[in-house]
Coordinates of C-alpha atoms in Angstrom, one line a residue:
M1 CA 0.2 -0.1 0.0
D2 CA 1.1 3.6 -0.7
F3 CA -1.1 6.4 0.1
T4 CA 1.5 9.1 -1.0
P5 CA -0.5 11.3 -3.3
T6 CA 0.4 11.5 -7.0
E7 CA 1.3 14.8 -8.4
D8 CA -2.1 15.4 -9.6
Q9 CA -3.7 14.4 -6.3
A10 CA -1.3 16.8 -4.3
A11 CA -2.0 19.6 -6.8
A12 CA -5.8 19.2 -6.6
R13 CA -5.9 19.0 -2.8
D14 CA -3.5 22.1 -2.6
L15 CA -5.8 24.1 -4.9
A16 CA -8.8 23.0 -2.8
A17 CA -7.2 24.0 0.4
R18 CA -6.8 27.6 -1.1
I19 CA -10.2 28.0 -2.2
F20 CA -12.0 26.5 0.8
G21 CA -9.4 28.5 3.0
D22 CA -10.3 31.8 1.1
L23 CA -14.1 31.3 0.6
S24 CA -15.4 29.2 3.4
T25 CA -15.0 31.8 6.0
H26 CA -17.0 32.3 9.2
D27 CA -18.8 35.3 7.9
R28 CA -19.7 33.5 4.6
L29 CA -20.8 30.6 6.4
S30 CA -23.1 32.6 8.8
A31 CA -24.6 34.3 5.7
A32 CA -25.3 31.2 4.1
G33 CA -27.3 30.0 7.1
T34 CA -28.4 26.3 6.3
G35 CA -28.2 26.6 2.5
T36 CA -25.4 26.1 -0.1
D37 CA -22.6 28.9 -0.7
A38 CA -23.4 29.1 -4.4
A39 CA -20.4 31.3 -5.0
L40 CA -18.0 28.8 -3.5
W41 CA -19.5 26.0 -5.4
K42 CA -19.1 27.9 -8.7
A43 CA -15.5 28.6 -7.7
L44 CA -14.7 24.9 -7.1
C45 CA -16.5 23.7 -10.4
S46 CA -14.7 26.8 -12.4
A47 CA -11.4 25.4 -11.0
G48 CA -12.0 22.0 -12.5
L49 CA -11.9 20.2 -9.0
V50 CA -15.2 18.4 -9.5
A51 CA -14.1 17.3 -12.9
A52 CA -10.6 16.3 -11.6
V53 CA -12.2 13.5 -9.7
T54 CA -12.3 11.2 -12.6
D55 CA -8.5 11.5 -12.9
V56 CA -7.5 11.6 -9.2
G57 CA -9.9 8.7 -8.1
L58 CA -11.6 8.0 -5.0
L59 CA -8.2 8.5 -2.9
G60 CA -8.0 12.0 -4.6
L61 CA -11.7 12.8 -3.7
V62 CA -10.8 11.7 0.0
L63 CA -8.1 14.2 0.0
L64 CA -10.3 17.2 -1.5
L65 CA -13.1 16.2 1.2
E66 CA -10.5 16.5 4.1
E67 CA -10.1 20.1 2.9
Q68 CA -13.6 20.6 2.8
G69 CA -14.2 19.3 6.1
R70 CA -11.5 21.4 7.8
T71 CA -13.7 24.6 6.9
T72 CA -17.2 22.8 7.0
A73 CA -17.7 24.5 3.5
Q74 CA -21.6 24.1 2.7
V75 CA -21.4 22.8 -0.9
P76 CA -22.7 19.5 -2.3
F77 CA -19.2 18.5 -3.2
A78 CA -19.0 14.9 -1.6
A79 CA -22.7 13.9 -2.8
S80 CA -22.4 15.0 -6.5
C81 CA -19.0 13.3 -6.8
V82 CA -19.9 10.1 -5.2
Y83 CA -23.7 9.5 -6.4
G84 CA -22.9 11.4 -9.6
L85 CA -19.7 11.6 -11.1
L86 CA -18.1 8.2 -9.8
A87 CA -21.3 6.2 -9.8
V88 CA -22.0 7.3 -13.4
A89 CA -18.4 6.9 -14.6
A90 CA -18.2 3.4 -13.0
H91 CA -21.6 2.1 -13.6
G92 CA -23.4 4.3 -16.2
S93 CA -24.1 3.4 -19.7
P94 CA -22.0 4.9 -22.4
E95 CA -25.0 7.1 -23.3
Q96 CA -25.3 8.3 -19.7
R97 CA -21.7 8.9 -19.2
E98 CA -21.7 11.1 -22.3
R99 CA -24.8 12.9 -21.4
L100 CA -24.3 13.4 -17.6
L101 CA -20.7 13.6 -16.7
P102 CA -19.7 17.0 -18.6
G103 CA -22.5 18.7 -16.6
I104 CA -21.6 17.1 -13.2
G105 CA -18.0 18.3 -13.8
D106 CA -18.9 21.9 -14.5
G107 CA -21.6 21.9 -11.8
S108 CA -24.7 22.6 -13.8
V109 CA -25.7 19.0 -12.8
V110 CA -25.8 18.1 -9.2
V111 CA -26.4 14.6 -7.8
S112 CA -27.5 13.6 -4.5
G113 CA -28.3 10.2 -3.3
A114 CA -31.3 8.6 -1.5
L115 CA -29.2 5.7 -0.1
P116 CA -29.0 3.3 1.5
A117 CA -31.9 1.4 0.3
Q118 CA -34.6 1.3 3.1
G119 CA -37.6 -0.3 1.2
G120 CA -39.3 2.9 1.0
V121 CA -39.1 3.1 -2.9
R122 CA -40.6 0.6 -5.3
A123 CA -40.6 0.5 -9.1
G124 CA -44.2 0.1 -10.4
A125 CA -45.4 -2.8 -12.9
R126 CA -46.7 -0.4 -15.2
G127 CA -44.5 2.7 -14.8
G128 CA -42.5 4.9 -12.5
L129 CA -41.0 4.9 -9.0
S130 CA -43.1 5.4 -5.8
G131 CA -42.5 5.9 -2.5
T132 CA -40.7 8.4 -0.1
A133 CA -37.0 8.9 0.9
P134 CA -37.6 10.9 4.2
V135 CA -33.9 12.8 4.1
V136 CA -31.8 13.2 1.2
P137 CA -28.8 15.6 1.8
W138 CA -28.3 18.4 -0.7
L139 CA -31.8 17.7 -2.3
R140 CA -32.5 21.4 -2.5
D141 CA -29.4 22.0 -4.6
A142 CA -29.7 18.6 -6.9
T143 CA -30.9 18.4 -10.5
H144 CA -30.9 14.7 -10.2
V145 CA -31.1 12.0 -7.3
L146 CA -29.6 8.5 -7.3
V147 CA -32.3 6.4 -5.8
A148 CA -32.2 2.7 -4.4
D149 CA -35.4 0.9 -4.8
D150 CA -36.6 -1.9 -2.4
R151 CA -34.5 -4.4 -4.7
R152 CA -31.3 -2.3 -4.5
R153 CA -31.7 -1.3 -8.1
L154 CA -30.3 2.1 -8.5
W155 CA -32.2 4.8 -10.7
L156 CA -31.8 8.4 -11.7
V157 CA -34.5 10.5 -11.0
R158 CA -34.9 14.2 -12.1
T159 CA -35.8 16.5 -9.1
A160 CA -38.0 18.4 -11.4
D161 CA -40.2 15.4 -12.0
A162 CA -40.3 14.8 -8.2
R163 CA -41.9 16.6 -5.1
C164 CA -39.0 18.0 -3.0
E165 CA -39.8 19.5 0.4
P166 CA -37.0 21.1 2.5
V167 CA -35.8 19.4 5.6
E168 CA -33.5 20.7 8.1
L169 CA -30.6 18.2 9.5
T170 CA -28.3 18.5 12.2
A171 CA -25.7 19.9 9.9
P172 CA -26.7 22.5 7.1
W173 CA -26.7 20.2 4.1
S174 CA -29.7 21.8 2.3
A175 CA -31.6 18.5 2.7
G176 CA -35.0 17.6 1.6
R177 CA -37.8 15.0 1.7
L178 CA -38.3 13.2 -1.7
T179 CA -41.6 11.8 -2.7
L180 CA -42.2 10.0 -5.9
D181 CA -45.5 9.1 -7.3
G182 CA -45.1 7.2 -10.6
T183 CA -42.2 9.3 -11.2
P184 CA -40.3 8.5 -14.3
A185 CA -36.6 7.4 -13.8
E186 CA -33.7 5.6 -15.6
R187 CA -31.9 2.7 -14.5
L188 CA -28.2 3.6 -13.9
G189 CA -26.3 1.7 -16.5
G190 CA -29.3 1.5 -18.7
D191 CA -30.2 -2.0 -18.0
H192 CA -33.8 -3.1 -17.7
D193 CA -35.8 -3.9 -14.7
G194 CA -37.6 -7.4 -14.3
A195 CA -41.0 -5.5 -15.0
G196 CA -40.1 -5.0 -18.7
H197 CA -38.9 -1.2 -18.4
D198 CA -35.7 0.2 -19.6
R199 CA -36.9 3.5 -17.9
A200 CA -39.3 3.4 -15.1
G201 CA -42.7 4.1 -16.8
H202 CA -41.7 2.7 -20.4
D203 CA -43.1 -0.6 -21.5
R204 CA -41.0 -3.3 -23.4
S205 CA -42.1 -6.1 -25.4
D206 CA -43.1 -9.5 -24.0
H207 CA -40.1 -11.1 -26.0
D208 CA -37.5 -8.6 -24.4
R209 CA -39.2 -8.9 -21.0
S210 CA -38.8 -12.7 -21.1
D211 CA -35.1 -12.2 -22.1
H212 CA -34.7 -9.8 -19.3
D213 CA -35.9 -12.2 -16.7
R214 CA -32.3 -13.7 -16.6
I215 CA -31.1 -10.5 -15.2
D216 CA -27.9 -11.0 -13.3
H217 CA -29.0 -10.2 -9.8
D218 CA -25.3 -10.5 -8.5
R219 CA -24.5 -7.4 -10.7
I220 CA -27.4 -5.3 -9.0
D221 CA -26.0 -6.2 -5.6
H222 CA -22.5 -5.4 -6.9
V223 CA -23.4 -2.1 -8.1
Y224 CA -25.3 -1.1 -5.1
A225 CA -22.6 -2.3 -2.7
D226 CA -19.9 -0.4 -4.6
V227 CA -21.8 2.8 -4.6
V228 CA -22.4 2.6 -0.8
A229 CA -19.0 1.7 0.0
T230 CA -17.6 4.6 -2.3
A231 CA -20.0 6.9 -0.4
R232 CA -18.9 5.5 3.3
T233 CA -15.5 5.9 2.2
A234 CA -15.7 9.6 0.7
F235 CA -17.7 10.8 3.8
A236 CA -15.2 9.1 6.2
G237 CA -12.6 11.3 4.5
L238 CA -14.8 14.3 5.0
Q239 CA -15.2 13.4 8.8
A240 CA -11.3 13.2 8.9
G241 CA -11.2 16.8 7.8
V242 CA -14.2 17.9 10.1
C243 CA -12.2 16.4 13.0
A244 CA -8.7 17.9 12.0
G245 CA -10.5 21.4 11.9
S246 CA -12.2 21.1 15.1
L247 CA -8.9 20.0 16.8
A248 CA -7.0 22.9 15.2
R249 CA -9.4 25.3 16.7
A250 CA -9.3 23.7 20.1
V251 CA -5.6 23.8 20.0
A252 CA -5.5 27.5 19.2
H253 CA -7.9 28.3 21.7
T254 CA -6.2 26.5 24.5
N255 CA -2.8 27.9 23.6
T256 CA -4.2 31.5 23.8
R257 CA -6.7 31.1 26.7
E258 CA -5.1 31.5 30.1
Q259 CA -6.5 30.7 33.3
F260 CA -4.6 31.7 36.6
G261 CA -1.9 33.0 34.4
R262 CA -1.2 29.9 32.5
P263 CA -2.5 28.6 28.9
L264 CA -5.1 26.0 29.3
A265 CA -2.7 23.9 26.9
A266 CA -0.3 23.5 29.9
K267 CA -2.9 21.7 31.8
Q268 CA -2.2 18.0 31.6
A269 CA -5.8 17.0 31.4
V270 CA -6.2 19.3 28.3
Q271 CA -3.1 17.9 26.8
L272 CA -4.4 14.2 27.4
R273 CA -7.7 15.1 26.0
A274 CA -6.3 16.8 22.8
A275 CA -4.0 13.9 22.4
D276 CA -6.7 11.3 22.4
A277 CA -8.7 13.6 19.9
Y278 CA -5.7 13.5 17.6
M279 CA -5.2 9.7 17.6
D280 CA -8.9 9.3 16.8
T281 CA -8.5 11.6 13.9
E282 CA -5.4 9.9 12.7
A283 CA -7.2 6.5 12.9
I284 CA -10.1 7.7 10.6
R285 CA -7.8 9.3 7.9
P286 CA -5.6 6.1 6.9
T287 CA -8.6 3.6 7.3
A288 CA -10.3 6.1 4.6
Y289 CA -7.1 6.2 2.6
E290 CA -7.0 2.5 2.5
A291 CA -10.5 1.8 1.3
A292 CA -10.1 4.6 -1.3
W293 CA -6.8 3.3 -2.5
R294 CA -8.1 -0.2 -2.8
R295 CA -11.0 0.9 -4.8
D296 CA -8.7 2.9 -7.2
E297 CA -6.5 -0.2 -7.6
G298 CA -9.4 -2.6 -8.5
L299 CA -9.0 -4.4 -5.1
P300 CA -12.0 -5.5 -2.9
Y301 CA -12.6 -2.8 -0.5
A302 CA -16.0 -3.6 1.1
A303 CA -14.5 -4.4 4.6
Q304 CA -12.1 -1.7 4.5
A305 CA -15.0 1.0 3.7
L306 CA -16.8 -0.4 6.7
T307 CA -13.8 -0.1 8.8
A308 CA -13.5 3.6 7.6
A309 CA -17.1 4.2 8.3
W310 CA -17.1 2.6 11.9
W311 CA -13.9 5.0 12.9
A312 CA -15.5 7.9 11.3
S313 CA -18.7 7.4 13.2
E314 CA -17.3 6.3 16.6
A315 CA -14.3 8.4 16.8
G316 CA -15.6 11.1 15.0
Q317 CA -18.4 11.9 17.4
R318 CA -15.5 11.8 20.3
V319 CA -13.5 14.3 18.5
V320 CA -16.1 16.9 17.8
H321 CA -17.2 16.7 21.4
T322 CA -13.6 17.3 22.5
G323 CA -13.2 20.0 20.2
Q324 CA -16.3 21.8 21.8
H325 CA -15.5 20.9 25.4
L326 CA -11.8 22.2 25.2
H327 CA -13.4 25.7 24.2
G328 CA -15.1 25.7 27.7
G329 CA -17.9 28.1 27.9
A330 CA -17.1 29.4 24.2
G331 CA -18.0 26.0 23.0
A332 CA -21.5 26.2 24.1
D333 CA -22.0 29.4 22.0
L334 CA -24.1 28.3 18.9
E335 CA -22.6 31.0 16.8
H336 CA -18.9 30.0 17.5
P337 CA -17.1 28.2 14.5
V338 CA -16.3 25.2 16.5
H339 CA -20.1 24.5 16.7
R340 CA -20.2 23.8 13.1
H341 CA -17.8 21.1 13.3
F342 CA -19.7 19.7 16.4
L343 CA -22.8 19.8 14.1
W344 CA -21.2 18.2 11.0
G345 CA -19.5 15.5 13.1
R346 CA -22.7 14.3 14.7
Q347 CA -24.4 14.3 11.2
L348 CA -21.6 12.2 9.8
D349 CA -21.7 10.0 13.0
A350 CA -25.1 8.5 11.6
Y351 CA -25.1 9.1 8.0
L352 CA -24.9 5.9 5.9
G353 CA -25.1 3.9 9.1
C354 CA -24.0 4.5 12.6
G355 CA -21.1 2.7 14.2
S356 CA -23.1 -0.2 15.7
E357 CA -24.9 -0.5 12.3
V358 CA -21.6 -0.8 10.0
L359 CA -19.8 -3.0 12.7
Q360 CA -22.7 -5.5 12.4
E361 CA -22.3 -5.3 8.5
L362 CA -18.4 -5.9 9.0
G363 CA -19.3 -8.9 11.4
E364 CA -21.5 -10.5 8.9
L365 CA -18.9 -10.1 6.1
I366 CA -16.3 -11.8 8.2
A367 CA -18.8 -14.6 9.6
Y368 CA -19.6 -15.3 6.0
G369 CA -16.2 -15.4 4.7
E370 CA -16.7 -12.8 2.3
V371 CA -13.8 -10.6 3.2
E372 CA -11.3 -10.8 0.4
T373 CA -7.8 -9.6 0.5

């Protein structure tokens, strides 16, 4: 394993750090409220950072998301790259890649994901998707949503064809409730569903339907599992950045804040608490790197993605609590910058499965001998 960034990955990371550092400031975040910073999103897309993910891979994306997490920048970077760029590039049909990837790269197409599958969405026998996804992050910004149905098939839905209602999450992720009622959709990859539709709502002939009854269900599971594992890895990288930013703020505060004539950082209890937070952050980072590197190398990475997700959930919530506690009374101020890290860390703690859920999945992989090296 070699997690050393390539020249392209390092250049993209450094550019992202400059853009996030310059534009994702406390004043701009306050002005954005719970919505997206549209100017920052435009700057990222204009700089080619979204489109660059196809070249720098998942490991490169993890590095970029670390920089976003440090500043808690309110843009749909992770969602559109994972559920849009990487999902379509890996599993989309040639026509879907040609049609969607340029728009995703320049930011004119924003994709979010209604995952993981929870059985709330079904493809009708005669047309469309129906059901509800209660919470979809960045839905208010999305032009498309990648939706998992009750059979773990993945569909692309245009938000203009669905009902989208704003929902507020712990973190300001421009989330919404997605309601589908016979909504037209297209299968990711352009394959056809068992009901005889190549697009939800478009019938096919009986002859084609009988041929399609031999659909490879293993492929459906593989595509779904790959997208979820990619998302977990990417959001673990985002959590690593959130934790690093929270800890950096805590270190700066405790070094300058004095009590009884001495900096708070001189107290052993503060040092130990900060050291534990540092070790937790450093556990999230390499596990995310390993999962991302293995995907980029074409190696099995399901277990590694679950491991990264577990560290991001369990260790992440410890770190953001520590960051807030080390600020003392200031940490209780809802307007203080460190509070944003706390909100993001708690949201990422549960997104795509909390620690106990992903640990159960990992245990099942091991128990059934499905962990590959």
